[in-house]
mmCIF file of C-alpha atoms in Angstrom:
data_model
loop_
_atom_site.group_PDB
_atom_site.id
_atom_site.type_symbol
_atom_site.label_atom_id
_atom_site.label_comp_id
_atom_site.label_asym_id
_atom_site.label_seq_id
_atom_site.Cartn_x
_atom_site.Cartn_y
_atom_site.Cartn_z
ATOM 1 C CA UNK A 1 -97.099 -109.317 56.017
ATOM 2 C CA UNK A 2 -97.184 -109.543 59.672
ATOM 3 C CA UNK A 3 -99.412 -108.312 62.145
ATOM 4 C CA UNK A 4 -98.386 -104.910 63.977
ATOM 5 C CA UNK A 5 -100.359 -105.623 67.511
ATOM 6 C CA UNK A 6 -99.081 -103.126 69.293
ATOM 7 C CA UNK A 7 -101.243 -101.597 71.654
ATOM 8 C CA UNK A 8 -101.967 -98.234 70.784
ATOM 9 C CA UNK A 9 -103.477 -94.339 72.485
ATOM 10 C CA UNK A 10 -106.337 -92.732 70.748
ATOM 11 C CA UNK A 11 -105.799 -89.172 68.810
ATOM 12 C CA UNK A 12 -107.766 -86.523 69.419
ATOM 13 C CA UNK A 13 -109.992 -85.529 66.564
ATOM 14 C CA UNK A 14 -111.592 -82.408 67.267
ATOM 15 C CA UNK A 15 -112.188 -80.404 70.867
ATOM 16 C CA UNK A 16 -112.790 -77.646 72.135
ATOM 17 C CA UNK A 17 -114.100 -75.581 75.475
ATOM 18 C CA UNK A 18 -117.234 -78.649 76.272
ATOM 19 C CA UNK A 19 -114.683 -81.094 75.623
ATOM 20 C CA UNK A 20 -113.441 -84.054 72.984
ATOM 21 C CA UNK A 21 -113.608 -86.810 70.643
ATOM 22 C CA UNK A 22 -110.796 -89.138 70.715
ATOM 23 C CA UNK A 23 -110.294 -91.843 68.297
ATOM 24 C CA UNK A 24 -107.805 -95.038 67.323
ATOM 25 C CA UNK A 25 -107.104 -94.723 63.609
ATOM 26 C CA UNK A 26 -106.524 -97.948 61.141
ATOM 27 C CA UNK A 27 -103.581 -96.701 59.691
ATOM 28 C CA UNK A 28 -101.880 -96.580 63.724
ATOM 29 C CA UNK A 29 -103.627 -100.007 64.480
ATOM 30 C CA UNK A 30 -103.849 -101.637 61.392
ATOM 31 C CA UNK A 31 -106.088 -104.742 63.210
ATOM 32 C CA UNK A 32 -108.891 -102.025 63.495
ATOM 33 C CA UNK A 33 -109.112 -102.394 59.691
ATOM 34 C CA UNK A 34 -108.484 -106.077 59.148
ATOM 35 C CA UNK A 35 -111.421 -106.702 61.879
ATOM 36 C CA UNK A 36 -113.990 -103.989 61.305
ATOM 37 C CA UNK A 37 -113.456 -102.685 64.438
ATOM 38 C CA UNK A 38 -114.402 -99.066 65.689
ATOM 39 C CA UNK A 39 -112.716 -97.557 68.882
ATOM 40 C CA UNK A 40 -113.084 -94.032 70.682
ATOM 41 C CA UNK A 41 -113.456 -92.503 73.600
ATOM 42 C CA UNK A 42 -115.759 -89.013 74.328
ATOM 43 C CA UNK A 43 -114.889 -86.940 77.683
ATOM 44 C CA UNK A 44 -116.648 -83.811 78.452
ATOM 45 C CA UNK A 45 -115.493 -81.075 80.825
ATOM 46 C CA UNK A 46 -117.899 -79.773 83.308
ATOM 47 C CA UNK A 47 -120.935 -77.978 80.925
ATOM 48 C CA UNK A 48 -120.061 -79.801 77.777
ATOM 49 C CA UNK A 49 -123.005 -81.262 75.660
ATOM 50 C CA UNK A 50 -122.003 -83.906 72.872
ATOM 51 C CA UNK A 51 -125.216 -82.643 70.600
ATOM 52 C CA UNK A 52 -127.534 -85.428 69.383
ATOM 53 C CA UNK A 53 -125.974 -87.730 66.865
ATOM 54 C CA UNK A 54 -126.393 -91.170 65.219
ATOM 55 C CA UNK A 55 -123.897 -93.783 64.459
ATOM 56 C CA UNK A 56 -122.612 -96.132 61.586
ATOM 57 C CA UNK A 57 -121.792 -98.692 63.492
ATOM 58 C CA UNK A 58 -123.515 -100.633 66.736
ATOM 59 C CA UNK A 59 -121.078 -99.623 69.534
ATOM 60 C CA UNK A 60 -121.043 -100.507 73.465
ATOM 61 C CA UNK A 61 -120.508 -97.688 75.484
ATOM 62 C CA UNK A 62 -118.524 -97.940 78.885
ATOM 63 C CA UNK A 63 -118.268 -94.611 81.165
ATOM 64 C CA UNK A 64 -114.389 -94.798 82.193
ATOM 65 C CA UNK A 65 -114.692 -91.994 84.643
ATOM 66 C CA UNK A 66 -117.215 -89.018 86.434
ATOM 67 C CA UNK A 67 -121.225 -89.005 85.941
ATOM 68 C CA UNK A 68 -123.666 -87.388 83.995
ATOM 69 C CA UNK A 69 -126.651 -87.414 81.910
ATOM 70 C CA UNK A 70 -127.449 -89.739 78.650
ATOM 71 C CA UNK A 71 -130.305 -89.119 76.007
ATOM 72 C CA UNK A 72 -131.107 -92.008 74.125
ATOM 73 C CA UNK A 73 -133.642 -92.500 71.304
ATOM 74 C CA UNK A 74 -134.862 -95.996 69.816
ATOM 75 C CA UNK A 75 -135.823 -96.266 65.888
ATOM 76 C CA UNK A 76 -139.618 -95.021 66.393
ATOM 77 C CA UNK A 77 -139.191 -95.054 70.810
ATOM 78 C CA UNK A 78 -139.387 -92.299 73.153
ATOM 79 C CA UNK A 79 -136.689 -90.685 74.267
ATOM 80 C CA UNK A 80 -134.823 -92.332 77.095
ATOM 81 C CA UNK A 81 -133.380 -89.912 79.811
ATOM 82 C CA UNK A 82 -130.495 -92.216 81.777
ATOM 83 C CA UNK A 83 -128.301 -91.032 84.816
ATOM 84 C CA UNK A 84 -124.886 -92.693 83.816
ATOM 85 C CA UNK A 85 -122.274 -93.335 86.385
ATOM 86 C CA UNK A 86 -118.814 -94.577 86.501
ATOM 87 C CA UNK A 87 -118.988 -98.673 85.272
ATOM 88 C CA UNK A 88 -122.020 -98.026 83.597
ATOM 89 C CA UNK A 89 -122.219 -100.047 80.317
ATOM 90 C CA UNK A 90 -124.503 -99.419 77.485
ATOM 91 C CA UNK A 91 -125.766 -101.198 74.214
ATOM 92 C CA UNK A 92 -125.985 -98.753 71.733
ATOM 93 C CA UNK A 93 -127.847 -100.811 68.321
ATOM 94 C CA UNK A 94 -128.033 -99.567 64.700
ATOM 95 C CA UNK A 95 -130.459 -96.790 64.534
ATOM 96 C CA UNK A 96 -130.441 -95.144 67.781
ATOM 97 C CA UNK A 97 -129.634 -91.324 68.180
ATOM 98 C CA UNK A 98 -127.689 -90.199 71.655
ATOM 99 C CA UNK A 99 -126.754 -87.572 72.891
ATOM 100 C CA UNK A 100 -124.511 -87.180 76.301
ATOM 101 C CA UNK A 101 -123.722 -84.224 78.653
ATOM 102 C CA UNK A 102 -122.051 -83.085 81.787
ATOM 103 C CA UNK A 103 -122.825 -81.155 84.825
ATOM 104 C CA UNK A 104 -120.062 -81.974 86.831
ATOM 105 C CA UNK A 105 -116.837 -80.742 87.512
ATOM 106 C CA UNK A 106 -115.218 -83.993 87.164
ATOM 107 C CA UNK A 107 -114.421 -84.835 83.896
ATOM 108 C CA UNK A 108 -116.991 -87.201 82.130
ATOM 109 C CA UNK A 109 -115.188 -89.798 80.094
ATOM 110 C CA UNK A 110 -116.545 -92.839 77.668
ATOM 111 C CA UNK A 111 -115.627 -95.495 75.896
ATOM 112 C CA UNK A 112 -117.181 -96.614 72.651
ATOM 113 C CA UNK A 113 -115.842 -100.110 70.716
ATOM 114 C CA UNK A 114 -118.141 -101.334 68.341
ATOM 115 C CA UNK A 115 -118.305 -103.196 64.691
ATOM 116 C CA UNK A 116 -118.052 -101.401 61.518
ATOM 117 C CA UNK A 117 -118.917 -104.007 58.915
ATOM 118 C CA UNK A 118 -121.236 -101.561 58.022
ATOM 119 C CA UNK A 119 -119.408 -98.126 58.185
ATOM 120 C CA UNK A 120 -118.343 -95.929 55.649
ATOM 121 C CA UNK A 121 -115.187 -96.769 56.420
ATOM 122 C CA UNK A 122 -113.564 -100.061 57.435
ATOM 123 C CA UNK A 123 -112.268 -99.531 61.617
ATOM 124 C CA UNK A 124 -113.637 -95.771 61.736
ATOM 125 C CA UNK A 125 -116.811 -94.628 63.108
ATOM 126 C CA UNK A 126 -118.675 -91.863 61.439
ATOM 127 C CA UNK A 127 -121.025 -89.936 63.415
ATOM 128 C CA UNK A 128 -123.735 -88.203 62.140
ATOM 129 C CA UNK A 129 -125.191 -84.821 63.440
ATOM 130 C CA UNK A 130 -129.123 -83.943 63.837
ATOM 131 C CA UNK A 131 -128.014 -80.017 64.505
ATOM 132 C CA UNK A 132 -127.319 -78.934 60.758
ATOM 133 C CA UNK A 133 -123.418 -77.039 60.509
ATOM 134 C CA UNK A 134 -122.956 -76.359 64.114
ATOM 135 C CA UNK A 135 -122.488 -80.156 65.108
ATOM 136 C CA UNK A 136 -120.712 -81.247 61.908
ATOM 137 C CA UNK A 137 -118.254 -79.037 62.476
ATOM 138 C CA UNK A 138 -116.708 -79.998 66.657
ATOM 139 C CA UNK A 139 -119.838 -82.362 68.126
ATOM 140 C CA UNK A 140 -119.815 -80.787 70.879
ATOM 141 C CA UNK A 141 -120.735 -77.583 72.627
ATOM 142 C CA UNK A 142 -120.511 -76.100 76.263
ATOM 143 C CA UNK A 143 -123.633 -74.951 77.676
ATOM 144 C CA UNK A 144 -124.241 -71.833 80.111
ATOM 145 C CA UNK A 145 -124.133 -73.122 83.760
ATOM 146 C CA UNK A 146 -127.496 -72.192 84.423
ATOM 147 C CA UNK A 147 -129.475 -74.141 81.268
ATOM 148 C CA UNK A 148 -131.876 -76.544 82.235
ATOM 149 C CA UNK A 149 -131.086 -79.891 81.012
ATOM 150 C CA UNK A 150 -133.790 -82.779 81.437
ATOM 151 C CA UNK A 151 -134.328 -85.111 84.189
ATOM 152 C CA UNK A 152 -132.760 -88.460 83.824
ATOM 153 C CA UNK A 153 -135.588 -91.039 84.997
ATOM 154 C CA UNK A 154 -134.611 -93.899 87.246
ATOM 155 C CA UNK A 155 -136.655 -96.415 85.307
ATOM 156 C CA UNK A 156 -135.691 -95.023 82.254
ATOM 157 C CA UNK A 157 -131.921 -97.259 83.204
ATOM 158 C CA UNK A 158 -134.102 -100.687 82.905
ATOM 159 C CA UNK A 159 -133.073 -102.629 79.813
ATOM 160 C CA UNK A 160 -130.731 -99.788 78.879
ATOM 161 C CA UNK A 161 -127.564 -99.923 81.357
ATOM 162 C CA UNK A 162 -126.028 -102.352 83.621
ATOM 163 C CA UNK A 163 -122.885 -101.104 86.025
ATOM 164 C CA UNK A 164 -120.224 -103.550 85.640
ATOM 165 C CA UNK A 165 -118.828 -102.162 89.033
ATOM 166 C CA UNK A 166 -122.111 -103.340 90.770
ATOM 167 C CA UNK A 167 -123.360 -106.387 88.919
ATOM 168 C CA UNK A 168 -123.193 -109.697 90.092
ATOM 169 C CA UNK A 169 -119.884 -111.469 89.172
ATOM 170 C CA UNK A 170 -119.944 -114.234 86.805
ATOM 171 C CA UNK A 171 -116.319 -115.126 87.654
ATOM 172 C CA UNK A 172 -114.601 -114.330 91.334
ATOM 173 C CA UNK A 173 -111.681 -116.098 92.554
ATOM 174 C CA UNK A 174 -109.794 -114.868 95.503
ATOM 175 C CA UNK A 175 -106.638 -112.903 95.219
ATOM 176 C CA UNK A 176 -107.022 -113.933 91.489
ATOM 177 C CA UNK A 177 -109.694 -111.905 89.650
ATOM 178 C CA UNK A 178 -112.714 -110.701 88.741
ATOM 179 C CA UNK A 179 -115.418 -110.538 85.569
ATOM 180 C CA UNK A 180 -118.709 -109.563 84.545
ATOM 181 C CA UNK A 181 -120.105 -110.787 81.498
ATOM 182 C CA UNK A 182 -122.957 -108.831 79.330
ATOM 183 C CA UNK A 183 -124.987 -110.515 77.362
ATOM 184 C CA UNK A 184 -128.550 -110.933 76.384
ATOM 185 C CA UNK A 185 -129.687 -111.474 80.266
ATOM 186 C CA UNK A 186 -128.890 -108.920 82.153
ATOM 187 C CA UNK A 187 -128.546 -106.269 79.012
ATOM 188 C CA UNK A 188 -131.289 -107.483 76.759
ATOM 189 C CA UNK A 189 -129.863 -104.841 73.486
ATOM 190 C CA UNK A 190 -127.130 -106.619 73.610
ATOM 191 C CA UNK A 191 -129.122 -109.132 71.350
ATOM 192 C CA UNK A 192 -129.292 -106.039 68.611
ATOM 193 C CA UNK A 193 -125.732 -104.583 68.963
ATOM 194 C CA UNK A 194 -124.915 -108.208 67.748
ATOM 195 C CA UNK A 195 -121.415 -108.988 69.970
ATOM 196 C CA UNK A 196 -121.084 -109.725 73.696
ATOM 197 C CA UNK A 197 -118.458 -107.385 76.078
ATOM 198 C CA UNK A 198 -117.036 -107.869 79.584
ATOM 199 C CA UNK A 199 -115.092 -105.860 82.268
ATOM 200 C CA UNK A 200 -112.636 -107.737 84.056
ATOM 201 C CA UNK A 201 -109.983 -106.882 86.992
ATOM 202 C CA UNK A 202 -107.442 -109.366 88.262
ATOM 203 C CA UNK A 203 -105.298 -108.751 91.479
ATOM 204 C CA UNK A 204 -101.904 -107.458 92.115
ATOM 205 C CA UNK A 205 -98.706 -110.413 90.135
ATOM 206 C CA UNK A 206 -102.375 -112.330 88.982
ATOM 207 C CA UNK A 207 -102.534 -114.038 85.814
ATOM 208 C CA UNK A 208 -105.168 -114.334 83.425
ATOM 209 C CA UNK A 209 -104.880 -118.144 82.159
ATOM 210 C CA UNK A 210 -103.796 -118.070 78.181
ATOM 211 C CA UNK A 211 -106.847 -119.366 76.080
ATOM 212 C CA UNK A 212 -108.385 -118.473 72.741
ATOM 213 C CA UNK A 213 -111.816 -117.931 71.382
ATOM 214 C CA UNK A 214 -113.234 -120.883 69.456
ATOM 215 C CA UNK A 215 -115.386 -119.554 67.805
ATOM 216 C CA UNK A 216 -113.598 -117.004 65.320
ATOM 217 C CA UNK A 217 -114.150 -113.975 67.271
ATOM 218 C CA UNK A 218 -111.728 -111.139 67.603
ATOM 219 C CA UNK A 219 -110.761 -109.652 71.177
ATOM 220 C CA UNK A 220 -110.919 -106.152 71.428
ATOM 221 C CA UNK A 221 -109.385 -105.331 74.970
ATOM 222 C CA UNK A 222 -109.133 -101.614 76.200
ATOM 223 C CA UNK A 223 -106.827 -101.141 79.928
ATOM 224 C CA UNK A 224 -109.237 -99.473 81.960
ATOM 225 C CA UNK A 225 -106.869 -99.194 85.000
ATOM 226 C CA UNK A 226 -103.110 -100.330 86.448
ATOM 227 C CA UNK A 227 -100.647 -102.146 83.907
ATOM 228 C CA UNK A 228 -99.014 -105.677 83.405
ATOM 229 C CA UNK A 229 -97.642 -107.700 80.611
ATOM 230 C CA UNK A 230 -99.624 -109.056 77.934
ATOM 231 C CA UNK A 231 -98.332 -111.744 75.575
ATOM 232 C CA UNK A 232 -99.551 -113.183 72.214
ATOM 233 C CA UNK A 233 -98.942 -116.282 70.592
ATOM 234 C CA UNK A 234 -100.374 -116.886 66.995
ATOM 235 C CA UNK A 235 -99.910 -119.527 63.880
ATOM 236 C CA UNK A 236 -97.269 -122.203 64.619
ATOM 237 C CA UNK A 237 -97.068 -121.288 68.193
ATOM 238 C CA UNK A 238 -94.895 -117.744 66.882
ATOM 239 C CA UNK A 239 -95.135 -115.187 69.882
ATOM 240 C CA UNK A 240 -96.512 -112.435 67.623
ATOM 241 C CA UNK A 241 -96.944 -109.843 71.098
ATOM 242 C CA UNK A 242 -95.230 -109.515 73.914
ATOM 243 C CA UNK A 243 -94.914 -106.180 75.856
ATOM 244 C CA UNK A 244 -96.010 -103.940 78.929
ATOM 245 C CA UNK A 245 -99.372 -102.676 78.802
ATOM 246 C CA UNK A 246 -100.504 -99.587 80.565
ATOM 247 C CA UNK A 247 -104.359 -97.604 81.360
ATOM 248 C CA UNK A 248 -105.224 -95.994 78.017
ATOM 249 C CA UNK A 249 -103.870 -98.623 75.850
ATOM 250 C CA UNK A 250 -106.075 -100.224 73.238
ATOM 251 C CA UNK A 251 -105.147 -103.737 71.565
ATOM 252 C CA UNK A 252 -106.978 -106.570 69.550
ATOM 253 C CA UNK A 253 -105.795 -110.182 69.652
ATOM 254 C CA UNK A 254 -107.277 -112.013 66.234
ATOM 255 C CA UNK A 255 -109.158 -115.149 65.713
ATOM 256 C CA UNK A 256 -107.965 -118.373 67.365
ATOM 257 C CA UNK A 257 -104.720 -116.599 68.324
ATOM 258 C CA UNK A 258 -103.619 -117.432 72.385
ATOM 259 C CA UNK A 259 -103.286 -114.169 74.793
ATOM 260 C CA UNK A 260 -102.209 -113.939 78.460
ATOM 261 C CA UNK A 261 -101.816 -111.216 80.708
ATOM 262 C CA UNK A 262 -100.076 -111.238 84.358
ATOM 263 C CA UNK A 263 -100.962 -107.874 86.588
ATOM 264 C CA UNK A 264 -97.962 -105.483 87.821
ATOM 265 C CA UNK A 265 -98.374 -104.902 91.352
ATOM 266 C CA UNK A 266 -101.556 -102.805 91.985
ATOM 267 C CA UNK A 267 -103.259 -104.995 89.388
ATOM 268 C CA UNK A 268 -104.847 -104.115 86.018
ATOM 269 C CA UNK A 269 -108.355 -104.040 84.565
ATOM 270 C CA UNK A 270 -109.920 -103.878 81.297
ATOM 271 C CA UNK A 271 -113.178 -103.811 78.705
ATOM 272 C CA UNK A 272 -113.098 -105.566 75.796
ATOM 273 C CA UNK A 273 -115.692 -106.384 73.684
ATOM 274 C CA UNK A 274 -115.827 -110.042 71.609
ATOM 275 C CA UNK A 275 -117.039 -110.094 67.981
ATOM 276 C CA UNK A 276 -119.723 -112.445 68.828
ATOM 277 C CA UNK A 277 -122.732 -112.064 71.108
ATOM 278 C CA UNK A 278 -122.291 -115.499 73.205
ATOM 279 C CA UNK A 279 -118.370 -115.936 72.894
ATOM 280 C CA UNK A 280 -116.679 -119.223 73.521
ATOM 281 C CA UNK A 281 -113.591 -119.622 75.005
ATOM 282 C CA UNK A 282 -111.079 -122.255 75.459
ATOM 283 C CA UNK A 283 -108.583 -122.046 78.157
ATOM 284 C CA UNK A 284 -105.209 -123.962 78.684
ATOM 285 C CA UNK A 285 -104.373 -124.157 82.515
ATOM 286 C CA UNK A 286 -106.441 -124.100 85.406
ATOM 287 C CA UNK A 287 -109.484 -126.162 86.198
ATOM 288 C CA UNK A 288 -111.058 -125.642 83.038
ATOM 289 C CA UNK A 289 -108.493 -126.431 80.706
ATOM 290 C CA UNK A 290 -107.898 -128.277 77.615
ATOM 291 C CA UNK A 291 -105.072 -130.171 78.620
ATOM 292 C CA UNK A 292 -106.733 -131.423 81.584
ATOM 293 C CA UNK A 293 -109.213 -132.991 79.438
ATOM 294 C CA UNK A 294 -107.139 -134.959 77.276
ATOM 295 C CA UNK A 295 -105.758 -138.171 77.460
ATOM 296 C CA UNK A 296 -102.558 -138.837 80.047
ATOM 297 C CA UNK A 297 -100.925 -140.578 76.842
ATOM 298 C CA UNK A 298 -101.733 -138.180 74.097
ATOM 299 C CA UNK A 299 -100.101 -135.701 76.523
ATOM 300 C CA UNK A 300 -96.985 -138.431 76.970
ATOM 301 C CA UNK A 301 -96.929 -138.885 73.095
ATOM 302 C CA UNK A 302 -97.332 -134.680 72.247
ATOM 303 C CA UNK A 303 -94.956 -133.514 75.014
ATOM 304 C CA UNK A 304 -92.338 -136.627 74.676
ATOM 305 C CA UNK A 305 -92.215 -136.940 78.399
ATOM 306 C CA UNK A 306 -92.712 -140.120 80.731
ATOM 307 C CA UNK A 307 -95.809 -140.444 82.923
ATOM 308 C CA UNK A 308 -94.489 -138.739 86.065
ATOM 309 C CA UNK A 309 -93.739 -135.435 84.450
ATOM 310 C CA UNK A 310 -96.946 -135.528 82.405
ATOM 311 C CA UNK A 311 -98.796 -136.017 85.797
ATOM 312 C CA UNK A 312 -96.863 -133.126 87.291
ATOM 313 C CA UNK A 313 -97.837 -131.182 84.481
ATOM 314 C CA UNK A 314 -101.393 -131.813 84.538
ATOM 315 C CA UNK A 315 -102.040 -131.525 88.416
ATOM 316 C CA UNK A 316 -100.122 -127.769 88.531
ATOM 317 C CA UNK A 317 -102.562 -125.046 89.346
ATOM 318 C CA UNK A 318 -105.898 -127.324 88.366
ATOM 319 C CA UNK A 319 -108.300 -126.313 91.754
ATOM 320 C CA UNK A 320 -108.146 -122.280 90.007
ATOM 321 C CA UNK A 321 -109.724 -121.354 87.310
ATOM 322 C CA UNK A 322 -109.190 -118.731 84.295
ATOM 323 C CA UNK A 323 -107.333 -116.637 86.959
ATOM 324 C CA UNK A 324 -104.131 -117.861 88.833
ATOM 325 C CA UNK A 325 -103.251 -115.730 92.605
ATOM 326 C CA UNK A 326 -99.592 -115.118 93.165
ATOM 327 C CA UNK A 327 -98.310 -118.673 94.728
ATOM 328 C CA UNK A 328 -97.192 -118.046 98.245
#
């Protein structure tokens, strides 16, 4: 049977006047399933309180879009009052009970991708409610505009949160792209969630250079902003994806299987989360790539061209790296 890797919107699964719960179902993306992958997204109109909860499943949360307040509680820790802005991204471990609400009038909208090895059910999260009936039945509630929420703490964000929009960059090439990388350093419950994540944005006809994960992790990529092309190429060098990808979209590219985008004209961005905590990747242009480091012959022999086209070949596009800027 082959793959369907089409990428895919969420549905919405229950709303009402605070706000909803959108989710991507298994049976719509069937690689959510064959992965054990979870994938949702929350967004809360001005007022709206997503009531404290607790999850099957270790997620990362990303806040897509407006501001607002977090409550997060540790297995046996106090609770944790945050401030969470757009680019804000959160570990969110086994165990810990959250709750989320908005004061603003711009809509307040996260992301949640996470592992479900665990869950109930295989590429679902189920959420479970501290507030008895009320929360089982929407999850969330819209509170008079005078209530008295509490205080998020400014220390309380240490450990907890780290804005991809602010962060230094792990990867910046000019007129190419951009990347931050979370991981155990500069989000320490990373560690516990148990699989690494990254938000990266590449400029305006940019491409992100094809390469695969080595180390049998799945990429889980969510298009935060813009649109471009994304292409897929599996077993046997088959092209098992190939289409235009827009914001909203949700796909999942499986172990060891190549993927490369190229950015329409205002450029694209996305989150994705990788299956393991410290991903590897391997990459097959640019500076870093694969083909550079092998042998001028086994390239001769593999490609069955002479030496002056195997030279052209491996001297295209070698001073970038993992992103390639229009060429003039």
């Amino acid at each position: 049977m082959e793959l369907d890797l089409t990428p895919k919107l969420p549905k919405q699964v229950y709303g009402g006047d605070g706000g909803s719960y959108h989710a991507w179902c298994p049976e719509e993306l069937p690689m959510l399933k064959e992965g054990n992958i979870g994938a949702a997204k929350l967004a809360l109109e001005q007022h709206g309180f997503a009531v404290p909860r607790y999850s099957d499943s270790p997620k990362v949360a990303y806040v897509l879009q407006g501001s607002g307040t977090a409550g997060i509680v540790l297995p046996e820790k106090e609770e944790k009052v945050i401030a969470i802005k757009k680019g804000d991204s959160i570990a969110l471990p086994f165990g810990v009970v959250t709750w989320w609400f908005n004061s603003e009038e711009t809509e307040l909208v996260i992301l949640f991708l996470g592992e479900t090895h665990k869950a109930h059910k295989a590429g679902q999260f189920t959420d479970f409610y501290l507030t008895g009936s009320n929360g089982i039945f929407t999850g969330i509630v819209k509170l008079e505009a005078g209530f008295k929420m509490p205080q998020p703490k400014v220390e309380d964000r240490d450990g907890f949160v780290l804005n991809c929009l602010e962060a230094p960059l792990d990867v910046d090439i000019k007129d190419g792209g951009r990347v931050v990388v979370l991981n155990t350093k500069n989000l320490p419950l990373v560690g516990q969630v148990g699989f690494g994540a990254d938000l990266v944005q590449i400029d305006g006809h940019s491409m992100c250079s094809p390469g695969f994960s080595c180390d049998s992790a799945l990429q889980v990529t969510y298009i935060v902003a813009g649109s471009g092309r994304v292409q897929v190429v599996g077993a046997d060098g088959k092209r098992v994806l190939e289409t235009h990808i827009t914001a909203g979209s949700l796909f999942i590219v499986p172990r060891f299987f190549v993927v490369s985008k190229i950015a329409d004209p205002e450029g694209m961005s996305w989150f994705s989360i990788v299956t393991t905590p410290d991903p590897i990747f391997t990459h097959l242009a640019g500076r870093t790539s694969v083909w550079k480091a092998l042998s001028p012959e086994v390239l001769q022999a593999a490609f069955k061209v002479d030496p002056e086209v195997e030279e052209s070949f491996r001297f295209k596009r070698t001073s970038d790296a993992i992103f390639f800027p229009p060429s003039n």
